mmCIF file of C-alpha atoms in Angstrom:
data_model
loop_
_atom_site.group_PDB
_atom_site.id
_atom_site.type_symbol
_atom_site.label_atom_id
_atom_site.label_comp_id
_atom_site.label_asym_id
_atom_site.label_seq_id
_atom_site.Cartn_x
_atom_site.Cartn_y
_atom_site.Cartn_z
ATOM 1 C CA MET A 1 12.549 -24.158 -21.142
ATOM 2 C CA ILE A 2 12.149 -24.186 -24.937
ATOM 3 C CA GLU A 3 14.958 -26.552 -26.275
ATOM 4 C CA GLY A 4 17.864 -24.905 -27.522
ATOM 5 C CA LEU A 5 17.530 -21.723 -25.479
ATOM 6 C CA LEU A 6 20.599 -20.634 -23.306
ATOM 7 C CA ILE A 7 20.522 -18.185 -20.538
ATOM 8 C CA THR A 8 24.167 -17.431 -19.508
ATOM 9 C CA PRO A 9 24.677 -14.994 -16.289
ATOM 10 C CA LEU A 10 26.938 -12.280 -17.328
ATOM 11 C CA SER A 11 29.366 -10.074 -14.995
ATOM 12 C CA ILE A 12 29.080 -6.179 -14.799
ATOM 13 C CA ILE A 13 32.465 -4.893 -13.226
ATOM 14 C CA ASP A 14 31.983 -1.531 -11.476
ATOM 15 C CA THR A 15 34.850 1.119 -12.237
ATOM 16 C CA PRO A 16 35.431 4.448 -11.605
ATOM 17 C CA GLY A 17 33.839 6.297 -14.274
ATOM 18 C CA GLY A 18 31.611 3.813 -15.480
ATOM 19 C CA SER A 19 31.054 -0.142 -15.706
ATOM 20 C CA VAL A 20 32.205 -2.686 -17.902
ATOM 21 C CA PHE A 21 29.680 -5.177 -19.352
ATOM 22 C CA HIS A 22 30.420 -8.372 -20.163
ATOM 23 C CA ALA A 23 28.806 -9.869 -23.454
ATOM 24 C CA MET A 24 30.332 -12.800 -25.204
ATOM 25 C CA LYS A 25 33.849 -14.376 -25.854
ATOM 26 C CA ASN A 26 34.432 -16.943 -28.605
ATOM 27 C CA ILE A 27 34.884 -19.863 -25.934
ATOM 28 C CA ASP A 28 31.415 -19.084 -24.549
ATOM 29 C CA LEU A 29 28.548 -21.568 -24.822
ATOM 30 C CA GLY A 30 26.036 -20.135 -27.224
ATOM 31 C CA PHE A 31 28.861 -18.696 -29.513
ATOM 32 C CA VAL A 32 28.495 -20.620 -33.057
ATOM 33 C CA GLY A 33 30.386 -17.967 -35.160
ATOM 34 C CA PHE A 34 30.380 -14.434 -35.858
ATOM 35 C CA GLY A 35 28.393 -12.516 -38.410
ATOM 36 C CA GLU A 36 27.528 -9.105 -36.998
ATOM 37 C CA ALA A 37 26.638 -7.382 -33.952
ATOM 38 C CA TYR A 38 24.168 -4.655 -33.770
ATOM 39 C CA PHE A 39 22.124 -2.735 -31.261
ATOM 40 C CA SER A 40 18.183 -2.349 -31.182
ATOM 41 C CA GLU A 41 16.330 0.471 -29.544
ATOM 42 C CA ILE A 42 12.900 -0.034 -28.123
ATOM 43 C CA GLU A 43 10.663 2.451 -26.697
ATOM 44 C CA GLN A 44 8.536 1.715 -23.424
ATOM 45 C CA ASN A 45 5.674 -0.221 -24.007
ATOM 46 C CA SER A 46 6.435 -0.670 -27.571
ATOM 47 C CA VAL A 47 6.257 -4.331 -29.046
ATOM 48 C CA LYS A 48 8.459 -5.640 -32.029
ATOM 49 C CA ALA A 49 6.785 -9.064 -32.846
ATOM 50 C CA TRP A 50 7.045 -11.614 -34.614
ATOM 51 C CA LYS A 51 10.234 -12.923 -36.404
ATOM 52 C CA ARG A 52 12.272 -15.968 -36.852
ATOM 53 C CA HIS A 53 15.371 -16.837 -38.484
ATOM 54 C CA HIS A 54 16.128 -20.099 -40.532
ATOM 55 C CA GLU A 55 19.866 -20.201 -39.702
ATOM 56 C CA MET A 56 20.705 -17.340 -37.632
ATOM 57 C CA THR A 57 21.636 -17.853 -33.992
ATOM 58 C CA LEU A 58 20.790 -14.679 -31.766
ATOM 59 C CA ASN A 59 22.800 -13.607 -28.514
ATOM 60 C CA LEU A 60 20.780 -10.929 -26.893
ATOM 61 C CA ILE A 61 21.985 -8.525 -24.076
ATOM 62 C CA VAL A 62 20.359 -6.086 -22.561
ATOM 63 C CA PRO A 63 22.717 -3.351 -20.720
ATOM 64 C CA ILE A 64 20.401 -0.533 -20.591
ATOM 65 C CA GLY A 65 16.535 -0.661 -19.799
ATOM 66 C CA LYS A 66 14.363 -3.515 -19.417
ATOM 67 C CA ILE A 67 13.023 -5.759 -22.187
ATOM 68 C CA LYS A 68 10.724 -8.708 -22.010
ATOM 69 C CA PHE A 69 11.316 -11.346 -24.688
ATOM 70 C CA VAL A 70 8.749 -13.658 -25.785
ATOM 71 C CA LEU A 71 9.808 -16.769 -27.497
ATOM 72 C CA PHE A 72 7.215 -19.264 -29.226
ATOM 73 C CA ASP A 73 8.463 -22.719 -30.386
ATOM 74 C CA ASN A 74 6.046 -24.261 -32.798
ATOM 75 C CA ARG A 75 8.403 -26.719 -34.178
ATOM 76 C CA GLU A 76 6.952 -30.394 -34.445
ATOM 77 C CA THR A 77 8.136 -31.653 -30.895
ATOM 78 C CA LYS A 78 6.854 -28.497 -28.687
ATOM 79 C CA LYS A 79 4.209 -27.250 -30.869
ATOM 80 C CA GLY A 80 2.634 -23.977 -29.289
ATOM 81 C CA GLN A 81 5.443 -23.693 -26.355
ATOM 82 C CA PHE A 82 5.858 -20.088 -25.029
ATOM 83 C CA GLN A 83 8.669 -18.728 -22.942
ATOM 84 C CA GLU A 84 8.916 -15.196 -21.423
ATOM 85 C CA ILE A 85 12.479 -13.968 -20.247
ATOM 86 C CA LEU A 86 13.208 -10.625 -18.767
ATOM 87 C CA LEU A 87 16.636 -8.925 -19.384
ATOM 88 C CA SER A 88 18.147 -5.918 -17.766
ATOM 89 C CA ARG A 89 21.035 -4.566 -15.764
ATOM 90 C CA GLU A 90 19.353 -6.165 -12.732
ATOM 91 C CA THR A 91 19.241 -9.577 -14.364
ATOM 92 C CA TYR A 92 22.281 -9.248 -16.395
ATOM 93 C CA CYS A 93 22.358 -12.221 -18.697
ATOM 94 C CA ARG A 94 22.644 -13.207 -22.270
ATOM 95 C CA LEU A 95 19.806 -15.091 -24.276
ATOM 96 C CA THR A 96 20.814 -17.213 -26.902
ATOM 97 C CA VAL A 97 18.150 -18.049 -29.226
ATOM 98 C CA PRO A 98 18.517 -20.978 -31.926
ATOM 99 C CA PRO A 99 17.063 -20.849 -35.251
ATOM 100 C CA MET A 100 13.310 -21.614 -36.009
ATOM 101 C CA ILE A 101 12.014 -19.971 -32.646
ATOM 102 C CA TRP A 102 9.736 -16.956 -33.003
ATOM 103 C CA MET A 103 10.609 -14.010 -31.050
ATOM 104 C CA GLY A 104 9.017 -10.885 -30.096
ATOM 105 C CA PHE A 105 9.979 -8.266 -27.612
ATOM 106 C CA GLN A 106 8.690 -5.352 -25.588
ATOM 107 C CA GLY A 107 10.315 -2.387 -23.996
ATOM 108 C CA LEU A 108 9.350 -2.093 -20.325
ATOM 109 C CA THR A 109 11.138 0.802 -18.764
ATOM 110 C CA ARG A 110 10.706 4.627 -19.233
ATOM 111 C CA GLY A 111 12.431 6.095 -21.800
ATOM 112 C CA ASN A 112 14.296 3.651 -24.365
ATOM 113 C CA SER A 113 15.774 0.413 -23.741
ATOM 114 C CA ILE A 114 18.886 -0.999 -25.928
ATOM 115 C CA VAL A 115 19.439 -4.893 -26.942
ATOM 116 C CA LEU A 116 22.648 -5.916 -28.313
ATOM 117 C CA ASN A 117 22.593 -8.875 -30.782
ATOM 118 C CA ILE A 118 25.711 -10.765 -31.397
ATOM 119 C CA ALA A 119 24.714 -12.864 -34.461
ATOM 120 C CA ASN A 120 26.488 -16.020 -36.137
ATOM 121 C CA LEU A 121 25.634 -14.464 -39.357
ATOM 122 C CA PRO A 122 25.329 -11.162 -41.179
ATOM 123 C CA HIS A 123 21.557 -10.208 -41.745
ATOM 124 C CA ASN A 124 20.078 -11.643 -44.687
ATOM 125 C CA PRO A 125 16.292 -10.794 -45.122
ATOM 126 C CA GLY A 126 16.045 -14.209 -47.221
ATOM 127 C CA GLU A 127 16.527 -16.291 -43.940
ATOM 128 C CA ILE A 128 13.540 -14.484 -41.864
ATOM 129 C CA ASP A 129 10.221 -15.420 -41.731
ATOM 130 C CA ARG A 130 7.834 -12.509 -40.186
ATOM 131 C CA LYS A 131 4.243 -12.488 -38.914
ATOM 132 C CA ASN A 132 1.988 -9.627 -37.805
ATOM 133 C CA ILE A 133 1.598 -9.263 -33.887
ATOM 134 C CA ASN A 134 -2.001 -10.724 -34.036
ATOM 135 C CA GLU A 135 -1.144 -13.831 -36.074
ATOM 136 C CA ILE A 136 0.617 -15.504 -33.016
ATOM 137 C CA GLU A 137 -1.938 -15.082 -29.915
ATOM 138 C CA PHE A 138 -0.309 -13.529 -27.045
ATOM 139 C CA ASP A 139 -1.417 -10.972 -24.488
ATOM 140 C CA TRP A 140 1.233 -8.032 -24.449
ATOM 141 C CA SER A 141 -0.599 -6.047 -21.745
ATOM 142 C CA ILE A 142 1.741 -5.194 -18.951
#
């Protein structure tokens, strides 16, 4: 596993009228502060890649659909290490991504999938690096 990544199992409580999906408490491992929370939508087979944050820690949860996250660590100690993680209701957990890890993701289910990010910092375009999808070699075919 890429150093600093956390995968935390979460609970879903089925209740009459609809389920409750746990996300994060301020006492959870991976919580390093609160800056903002937002939802991002991705269509089936679409890929959003590549982005890395210099300071932000991401806490990613997929309550609707299924998303493949691809993480790429090119820090000095693990140059060129990839890790793939699938998040969905069936594998309901929280993926914590530390700063300086490249990330991309792909929608895998029919219709749109939703990811929630609970970030420790508010969005700041000045602390983000971006690359075109072909700048990090990875086979996104399903």
